[in-house]
mmCIF file of C-alpha atoms in Angstrom:
data_model
loop_
_atom_site.group_PDB
_atom_site.id
_atom_site.type_symbol
_atom_site.label_atom_id
_atom_site.label_comp_id
_atom_site.label_asym_id
_atom_site.label_seq_id
_atom_site.Cartn_x
_atom_site.Cartn_y
_atom_site.Cartn_z
ATOM 1 C CA MET S 1 1.325 -27.788 -21.596
ATOM 2 C CA GLY S 2 0.403 -24.277 -20.412
ATOM 3 C CA SER S 3 -1.660 -21.741 -22.393
ATOM 4 C CA LEU S 4 1.504 -19.788 -23.079
ATOM 5 C CA SER S 5 3.843 -22.650 -23.951
ATOM 6 C CA GLY S 6 6.342 -21.551 -26.639
ATOM 7 C CA LYS S 7 5.910 -17.883 -25.791
ATOM 8 C CA VAL S 8 8.809 -15.672 -24.693
ATOM 9 C CA ALA S 9 8.138 -12.888 -22.181
ATOM 10 C CA ILE S 10 10.331 -9.878 -21.036
ATOM 11 C CA VAL S 11 9.343 -8.635 -17.595
ATOM 12 C CA THR S 12 11.055 -5.498 -16.249
ATOM 13 C CA GLY S 13 11.489 -5.030 -12.498
ATOM 14 C CA ALA S 14 11.081 -8.799 -12.132
ATOM 15 C CA GLY S 15 13.166 -9.183 -8.936
ATOM 16 C CA GLN S 16 10.436 -8.640 -6.434
ATOM 17 C CA GLY S 17 6.877 -7.490 -5.950
ATOM 18 C CA VAL S 18 4.409 -7.138 -8.828
ATOM 19 C CA GLY S 19 7.159 -7.754 -11.524
ATOM 20 C CA GLN S 20 8.027 -11.073 -9.810
ATOM 21 C CA GLY S 21 4.460 -12.101 -9.510
ATOM 22 C CA ILE S 22 3.910 -11.400 -13.131
ATOM 23 C CA ALA S 23 6.976 -13.411 -14.132
ATOM 24 C CA LEU S 24 5.866 -16.313 -11.988
ATOM 25 C CA ALA S 25 2.376 -16.382 -13.352
ATOM 26 C CA LEU S 26 3.529 -16.208 -16.914
ATOM 27 C CA ALA S 27 5.934 -19.026 -16.277
ATOM 28 C CA SER S 28 3.314 -21.224 -14.691
ATOM 29 C CA GLU S 29 1.489 -21.062 -17.991
ATOM 30 C CA GLY S 30 4.575 -22.175 -19.784
ATOM 31 C CA ALA S 31 6.129 -18.992 -21.050
ATOM 32 C CA ALA S 32 9.982 -18.570 -20.929
ATOM 33 C CA VAL S 33 10.778 -15.518 -19.101
ATOM 34 C CA ALA S 34 13.591 -12.870 -19.384
ATOM 35 C CA ALA S 35 13.774 -11.341 -15.908
ATOM 36 C CA LEU S 36 15.045 -7.791 -16.048
ATOM 37 C CA GLY S 37 16.071 -5.545 -13.220
ATOM 38 C CA ARG S 38 18.879 -3.758 -11.354
ATOM 39 C CA THR S 39 19.720 -6.298 -8.660
ATOM 40 C CA ARG S 40 21.045 -9.537 -10.032
ATOM 41 C CA ALA S 41 20.618 -11.564 -6.753
ATOM 42 C CA LYS S 42 16.977 -10.807 -6.780
ATOM 43 C CA LEU S 43 16.646 -11.670 -10.398
ATOM 44 C CA ASP S 44 18.408 -14.920 -9.758
ATOM 45 C CA ALA S 45 15.959 -15.763 -7.055
ATOM 46 C CA THR S 46 13.036 -15.179 -9.329
ATOM 47 C CA CYS S 47 14.660 -17.241 -12.156
ATOM 48 C CA GLU S 48 15.172 -20.106 -9.677
ATOM 49 C CA ARG S 49 11.571 -20.056 -8.676
ATOM 50 C CA ILE S 50 10.548 -20.055 -12.367
ATOM 51 C CA ARG S 51 12.731 -22.977 -13.193
ATOM 52 C CA GLU S 52 11.201 -24.863 -10.311
ATOM 53 C CA ARG S 53 7.996 -24.701 -12.283
ATOM 54 C CA GLY S 54 9.534 -26.220 -15.253
ATOM 55 C CA ALA S 55 9.870 -23.016 -17.429
ATOM 56 C CA LYS S 56 13.010 -21.327 -18.929
ATOM 57 C CA ALA S 57 14.280 -18.240 -17.278
ATOM 58 C CA ASP S 58 17.303 -15.913 -17.540
ATOM 59 C CA ALA S 59 18.307 -12.927 -15.529
ATOM 60 C CA LEU S 60 19.500 -9.823 -17.236
ATOM 61 C CA ALA S 61 20.885 -6.976 -15.102
ATOM 62 C CA CYS S 62 19.295 -3.835 -16.592
ATOM 63 C CA ASP S 63 18.685 -0.287 -15.326
ATOM 64 C CA VAL S 64 15.805 1.093 -17.380
ATOM 65 C CA ALA S 65 17.013 4.596 -16.715
ATOM 66 C CA ASP S 66 19.709 3.837 -19.257
ATOM 67 C CA THR S 67 17.385 3.987 -22.204
ATOM 68 C CA GLY S 68 20.160 3.799 -24.751
ATOM 69 C CA ALA S 69 21.100 0.344 -23.650
ATOM 70 C CA ILE S 70 17.522 -1.110 -24.010
ATOM 71 C CA PRO S 71 17.678 -1.944 -27.726
ATOM 72 C CA GLY S 72 20.645 -4.059 -27.012
ATOM 73 C CA VAL S 73 19.032 -5.834 -24.168
ATOM 74 C CA VAL S 74 16.046 -6.760 -26.220
ATOM 75 C CA ASP S 75 18.150 -7.979 -28.938
ATOM 76 C CA GLU S 76 20.138 -10.228 -26.504
ATOM 77 C CA VAL S 77 16.757 -11.682 -25.162
ATOM 78 C CA ALA S 78 15.582 -12.320 -28.844
ATOM 79 C CA ARG S 79 18.778 -14.113 -29.721
ATOM 80 C CA SER S 80 18.873 -16.134 -26.453
ATOM 81 C CA PHE S 81 15.244 -17.106 -26.527
ATOM 82 C CA GLY S 82 14.546 -17.105 -30.284
ATOM 83 C CA GLY S 83 12.070 -14.179 -30.238
ATOM 84 C CA VAL S 84 9.845 -12.052 -28.141
ATOM 85 C CA ASP S 85 5.975 -12.477 -27.799
ATOM 86 C CA ILE S 86 5.286 -10.473 -24.516
ATOM 87 C CA LEU S 87 6.515 -7.369 -23.123
ATOM 88 C CA VAL S 88 5.649 -6.161 -19.458
ATOM 89 C CA ASN S 89 6.920 -2.801 -18.578
ATOM 90 C CA ASN S 90 6.751 -2.813 -14.764
ATOM 91 C CA ALA S 91 9.956 -1.187 -13.617
ATOM 92 C CA TYR S 92 9.712 2.368 -12.300
ATOM 93 C CA SER S 93 11.728 4.537 -10.049
ATOM 94 C CA GLY S 94 10.331 8.043 -9.413
ATOM 95 C CA ALA S 95 9.620 10.720 -6.771
ATOM 96 C CA TYR S 96 6.650 11.018 -4.604
ATOM 97 C CA GLY S 97 5.676 13.858 -2.396
ATOM 98 C CA PRO S 98 4.409 17.463 -2.754
ATOM 99 C CA LEU S 99 5.235 19.400 -5.855
ATOM 100 C CA LEU S 100 6.986 22.529 -4.352
ATOM 101 C CA PRO S 101 9.967 20.791 -2.624
ATOM 102 C CA MET S 102 10.451 18.450 -5.571
ATOM 103 C CA SER S 103 13.538 19.006 -7.751
ATOM 104 C CA ASP S 104 13.425 18.964 -11.632
ATOM 105 C CA ALA S 105 15.688 15.864 -11.573
ATOM 106 C CA GLU S 106 13.381 14.059 -9.199
ATOM 107 C CA PHE S 107 10.283 14.905 -11.263
ATOM 108 C CA GLN S 108 12.085 13.914 -14.540
ATOM 109 C CA GLN S 109 13.239 10.604 -13.172
ATOM 110 C CA GLY S 110 9.749 9.192 -13.132
ATOM 111 C CA PHE S 111 9.417 10.077 -16.849
ATOM 112 C CA VAL S 112 12.671 8.519 -17.729
ATOM 113 C CA THR S 113 11.976 5.191 -15.916
ATOM 114 C CA GLY S 114 8.286 5.276 -16.804
ATOM 115 C CA PRO S 115 7.219 6.348 -20.406
ATOM 116 C CA PHE S 116 10.720 6.934 -21.685
ATOM 117 C CA ALA S 117 11.939 3.492 -20.846
ATOM 118 C CA ALA S 118 8.674 1.854 -21.937
ATOM 119 C CA PHE S 119 8.923 3.694 -25.227
ATOM 120 C CA ALA S 120 12.457 2.323 -25.830
ATOM 121 C CA PHE S 121 11.406 -1.194 -24.865
ATOM 122 C CA MET S 122 8.231 -1.052 -26.997
ATOM 123 C CA LYS S 123 10.155 0.242 -30.087
ATOM 124 C CA ALA S 124 12.927 -2.263 -29.609
ATOM 125 C CA CYS S 125 10.479 -5.154 -29.256
ATOM 126 C CA HIS S 126 8.213 -4.117 -32.220
ATOM 127 C CA PRO S 127 10.199 -5.830 -34.960
ATOM 128 C CA HIS S 128 10.417 -9.061 -32.849
ATOM 129 C CA LEU S 129 6.785 -9.033 -32.008
ATOM 130 C CA LYS S 130 5.813 -8.464 -35.573
ATOM 131 C CA ALA S 131 8.102 -11.282 -36.862
ATOM 132 C CA ARG S 132 6.198 -13.735 -34.553
ATOM 133 C CA GLY S 133 2.962 -12.723 -36.172
ATOM 134 C CA GLY S 134 2.056 -10.330 -33.218
ATOM 135 C CA GLY S 135 2.285 -10.107 -29.617
ATOM 136 C CA SER S 136 1.195 -8.421 -26.513
ATOM 137 C CA ILE S 137 2.502 -5.382 -24.544
ATOM 138 C CA VAL S 138 1.331 -4.722 -20.964
ATOM 139 C CA ASN S 139 2.332 -1.473 -19.255
ATOM 140 C CA LEU S 140 1.849 -0.766 -15.618
ATOM 141 C CA VAL S 141 -0.012 2.557 -14.579
ATOM 142 C CA THR S 142 -1.739 3.618 -11.581
ATOM 143 C CA SER S 143 -5.211 4.536 -10.062
ATOM 144 C CA ALA S 144 -3.484 7.813 -8.849
ATOM 145 C CA MET S 145 -4.120 9.019 -12.410
ATOM 146 C CA VAL S 146 -7.806 9.292 -11.760
ATOM 147 C CA ARG S 147 -7.802 10.096 -7.988
ATOM 148 C CA TRP S 148 -9.911 13.319 -7.208
ATOM 149 C CA ASP S 149 -7.045 14.279 -4.863
ATOM 150 C CA PRO S 150 -3.683 13.278 -6.121
ATOM 151 C CA ALA S 151 -1.730 15.286 -3.511
ATOM 152 C CA THR S 152 1.807 13.890 -3.037
ATOM 153 C CA TYR S 153 1.230 11.631 -5.967
ATOM 154 C CA GLY S 154 1.302 14.280 -8.620
ATOM 155 C CA ALA S 155 4.700 13.433 -10.253
ATOM 156 C CA TYR S 156 3.841 9.634 -10.274
ATOM 157 C CA ALA S 157 0.486 10.132 -11.750
ATOM 158 C CA ALA S 158 1.761 12.478 -14.421
ATOM 159 C CA ALA S 159 4.413 10.007 -15.588
ATOM 160 C CA LYS S 160 1.946 7.291 -15.572
ATOM 161 C CA GLN S 161 -0.763 9.299 -17.460
ATOM 162 C CA ALA S 162 1.904 9.739 -20.169
ATOM 163 C CA LEU S 163 2.574 6.060 -20.346
ATOM 164 C CA ARG S 164 -1.146 5.329 -20.550
ATOM 165 C CA SER S 165 -1.361 7.653 -23.599
ATOM 166 C CA LEU S 166 1.568 5.935 -25.060
ATOM 167 C CA THR S 167 -0.004 2.605 -24.718
ATOM 168 C CA ARG S 168 -3.172 3.736 -26.427
ATOM 169 C CA THR S 169 -1.257 5.137 -29.355
ATOM 170 C CA ALA S 170 0.817 1.950 -29.830
ATOM 171 C CA ALA S 171 -2.367 -0.007 -29.836
ATOM 172 C CA ALA S 172 -3.792 2.161 -32.620
ATOM 173 C CA GLU S 173 -0.670 2.267 -34.745
ATOM 174 C CA TRP S 174 0.621 -1.331 -34.233
ATOM 175 C CA GLY S 175 -2.749 -3.117 -34.323
ATOM 176 C CA PRO S 176 -2.284 -3.843 -38.056
ATOM 177 C CA ASP S 177 0.958 -5.727 -37.115
ATOM 178 C CA GLY S 178 -0.930 -7.873 -34.675
ATOM 179 C CA ILE S 179 0.433 -6.226 -31.767
ATOM 180 C CA ARG S 180 -1.887 -5.521 -28.718
ATOM 181 C CA ALA S 181 -0.994 -2.963 -26.107
ATOM 182 C CA ASN S 182 -2.810 -2.596 -22.732
ATOM 183 C CA ASN S 183 -2.464 -1.117 -19.300
ATOM 184 C CA ILE S 184 -3.039 -2.430 -15.966
ATOM 185 C CA ALA S 185 -3.496 -0.281 -12.795
ATOM 186 C CA PRO S 186 -2.949 -2.656 -9.811
ATOM 187 C CA HIS S 187 -3.082 -2.510 -6.145
ATOM 188 C CA ALA S 188 -0.753 -5.175 -4.813
ATOM 189 C CA LEU S 189 0.798 -6.267 -1.638
ATOM 190 C CA SER S 190 4.407 -5.615 -2.729
ATOM 191 C CA PRO S 191 7.282 -5.440 -0.326
ATOM 192 C CA GLY S 192 7.128 -1.626 -0.244
ATOM 193 C CA LEU S 193 3.308 -1.641 0.500
ATOM 194 C CA LYS S 194 3.869 -4.355 3.123
ATOM 195 C CA GLY S 195 6.445 -2.219 4.878
ATOM 196 C CA TRP S 196 4.290 0.715 4.859
ATOM 197 C CA ALA S 197 1.327 -1.204 6.242
ATOM 198 C CA GLU S 198 3.473 -2.488 9.128
ATOM 199 C CA ARG S 199 4.708 0.966 9.962
ATOM 200 C CA ASN S 200 1.173 2.551 9.631
ATOM 201 C CA PRO S 201 -1.411 -0.125 10.635
ATOM 202 C CA GLU S 202 -4.308 2.317 11.161
ATOM 203 C CA ALA S 203 -3.753 4.046 7.773
ATOM 204 C CA ALA S 204 -3.358 0.653 6.172
ATOM 205 C CA GLU S 205 -6.694 -0.580 7.569
ATOM 206 C CA GLU S 206 -8.293 2.608 6.492
ATOM 207 C CA PHE S 207 -7.043 2.059 2.921
ATOM 208 C CA ARG S 208 -8.149 -1.518 2.941
ATOM 209 C CA ARG S 209 -11.625 -0.502 3.764
ATOM 210 C CA THR S 210 -11.794 1.642 0.592
ATOM 211 C CA ILE S 211 -11.409 -1.379 -1.555
ATOM 212 C CA PRO S 212 -14.870 -3.023 -2.319
ATOM 213 C CA LEU S 213 -13.448 -6.589 -2.455
ATOM 214 C CA GLY S 214 -11.887 -6.017 0.902
ATOM 215 C CA TYR S 215 -8.178 -6.792 0.376
ATOM 216 C CA VAL S 216 -5.065 -5.760 -1.406
ATOM 217 C CA GLY S 217 -4.155 -7.938 -4.287
ATOM 218 C CA ASP S 218 -1.574 -10.704 -4.160
ATOM 219 C CA CYS S 219 1.256 -9.989 -6.716
ATOM 220 C CA GLU S 220 0.969 -13.244 -8.381
ATOM 221 C CA GLU S 221 -2.531 -14.646 -7.838
ATOM 222 C CA ASP S 222 -4.381 -11.454 -8.479
ATOM 223 C CA ILE S 223 -2.062 -9.343 -10.668
ATOM 224 C CA GLY S 224 0.131 -11.880 -12.471
ATOM 225 C CA ARG S 225 -2.895 -14.164 -13.314
ATOM 226 C CA ALA S 226 -4.816 -11.216 -14.697
ATOM 227 C CA VAL S 227 -1.817 -10.408 -16.900
ATOM 228 C CA VAL S 228 -1.786 -14.080 -18.082
ATOM 229 C CA ALA S 229 -5.442 -13.557 -19.059
ATOM 230 C CA ILE S 230 -4.707 -10.354 -20.874
ATOM 231 C CA VAL S 231 -1.861 -11.768 -23.100
ATOM 232 C CA GLN S 232 -3.769 -14.941 -24.018
ATOM 233 C CA PRO S 233 -4.718 -15.456 -27.603
ATOM 234 C CA ALA S 234 -8.252 -15.757 -26.347
ATOM 235 C CA MET S 235 -8.194 -12.039 -25.531
ATOM 236 C CA ARG S 236 -7.090 -11.118 -29.061
ATOM 237 C CA TYR S 237 -9.641 -8.346 -29.461
ATOM 238 C CA LEU S 238 -8.653 -6.464 -26.291
ATOM 239 C CA THR S 239 -6.237 -3.583 -26.966
ATOM 240 C CA GLY S 240 -5.788 -0.013 -25.953
ATOM 241 C CA ALA S 241 -7.526 -0.663 -22.667
ATOM 242 C CA THR S 242 -6.635 0.321 -18.998
ATOM 243 C CA VAL S 243 -7.692 -2.535 -16.734
ATOM 244 C CA PRO S 244 -8.001 -1.553 -13.022
ATOM 245 C CA LEU S 245 -6.826 -4.419 -10.947
ATOM 246 C CA ASP S 246 -7.744 -2.745 -7.678
ATOM 247 C CA GLY S 247 -10.610 -4.686 -6.079
ATOM 248 C CA GLY S 248 -13.026 -1.993 -7.558
ATOM 249 C CA GLN S 249 -11.456 1.004 -5.669
ATOM 250 C CA ALA S 250 -10.866 3.436 -8.614
ATOM 251 C CA ASN S 251 -13.254 4.777 -11.195
ATOM 252 C CA PHE S 252 -11.808 4.567 -14.671
ATOM 253 C CA GLY S 253 -15.025 5.449 -16.324
#
């Protein structure tokens, strides 16, 4: 019996990278996982790995940019799994680069798939979390929010800073319902970062040297396991926090 046996988790962007790592870590502690994302084949692969660990998993194709469809997706998960205890808002698709050449649509996309989508998921999950006596929300933000030089990361940081504020508000307003809401700001060796590092080995090594612990985190062992710790009942007094999972690189003080 794992520490999360009997719990049901929704993880967005679960087909690869950090989302997959979190889904696998939750499943390893016994949680049933609804794996959401845009690419069904990737979700099916994640679910197969979860089932190999003895946990229940279902894949649901979901584009978080379609915020109007999110309440229906959440209700479908609740019907299929019998409820919702954990929500992880990981999916994000937005623009990176300098501000001047960025279009309004590119800038807005990060907000739609970031705080707007998270808001829709959080509201849709609220009654299900409350009905189970409470639950836990984990939203993914970024250390780019606190960089002294956020050049080329401005749109990304702005969307994530909005999400950080949303999380803190939910923690304050929904605490009486037994619902905790926290952020994590991870550095993880996702497929995207791996590809960048392979193309830019010198820059990647320079980046690694800025991390006090000396390495970029593993999606499951470093990020997923930390999420497991945050959502556990033993952490029942932690809410409204932003936890930097970056090996000590960023200063969130």
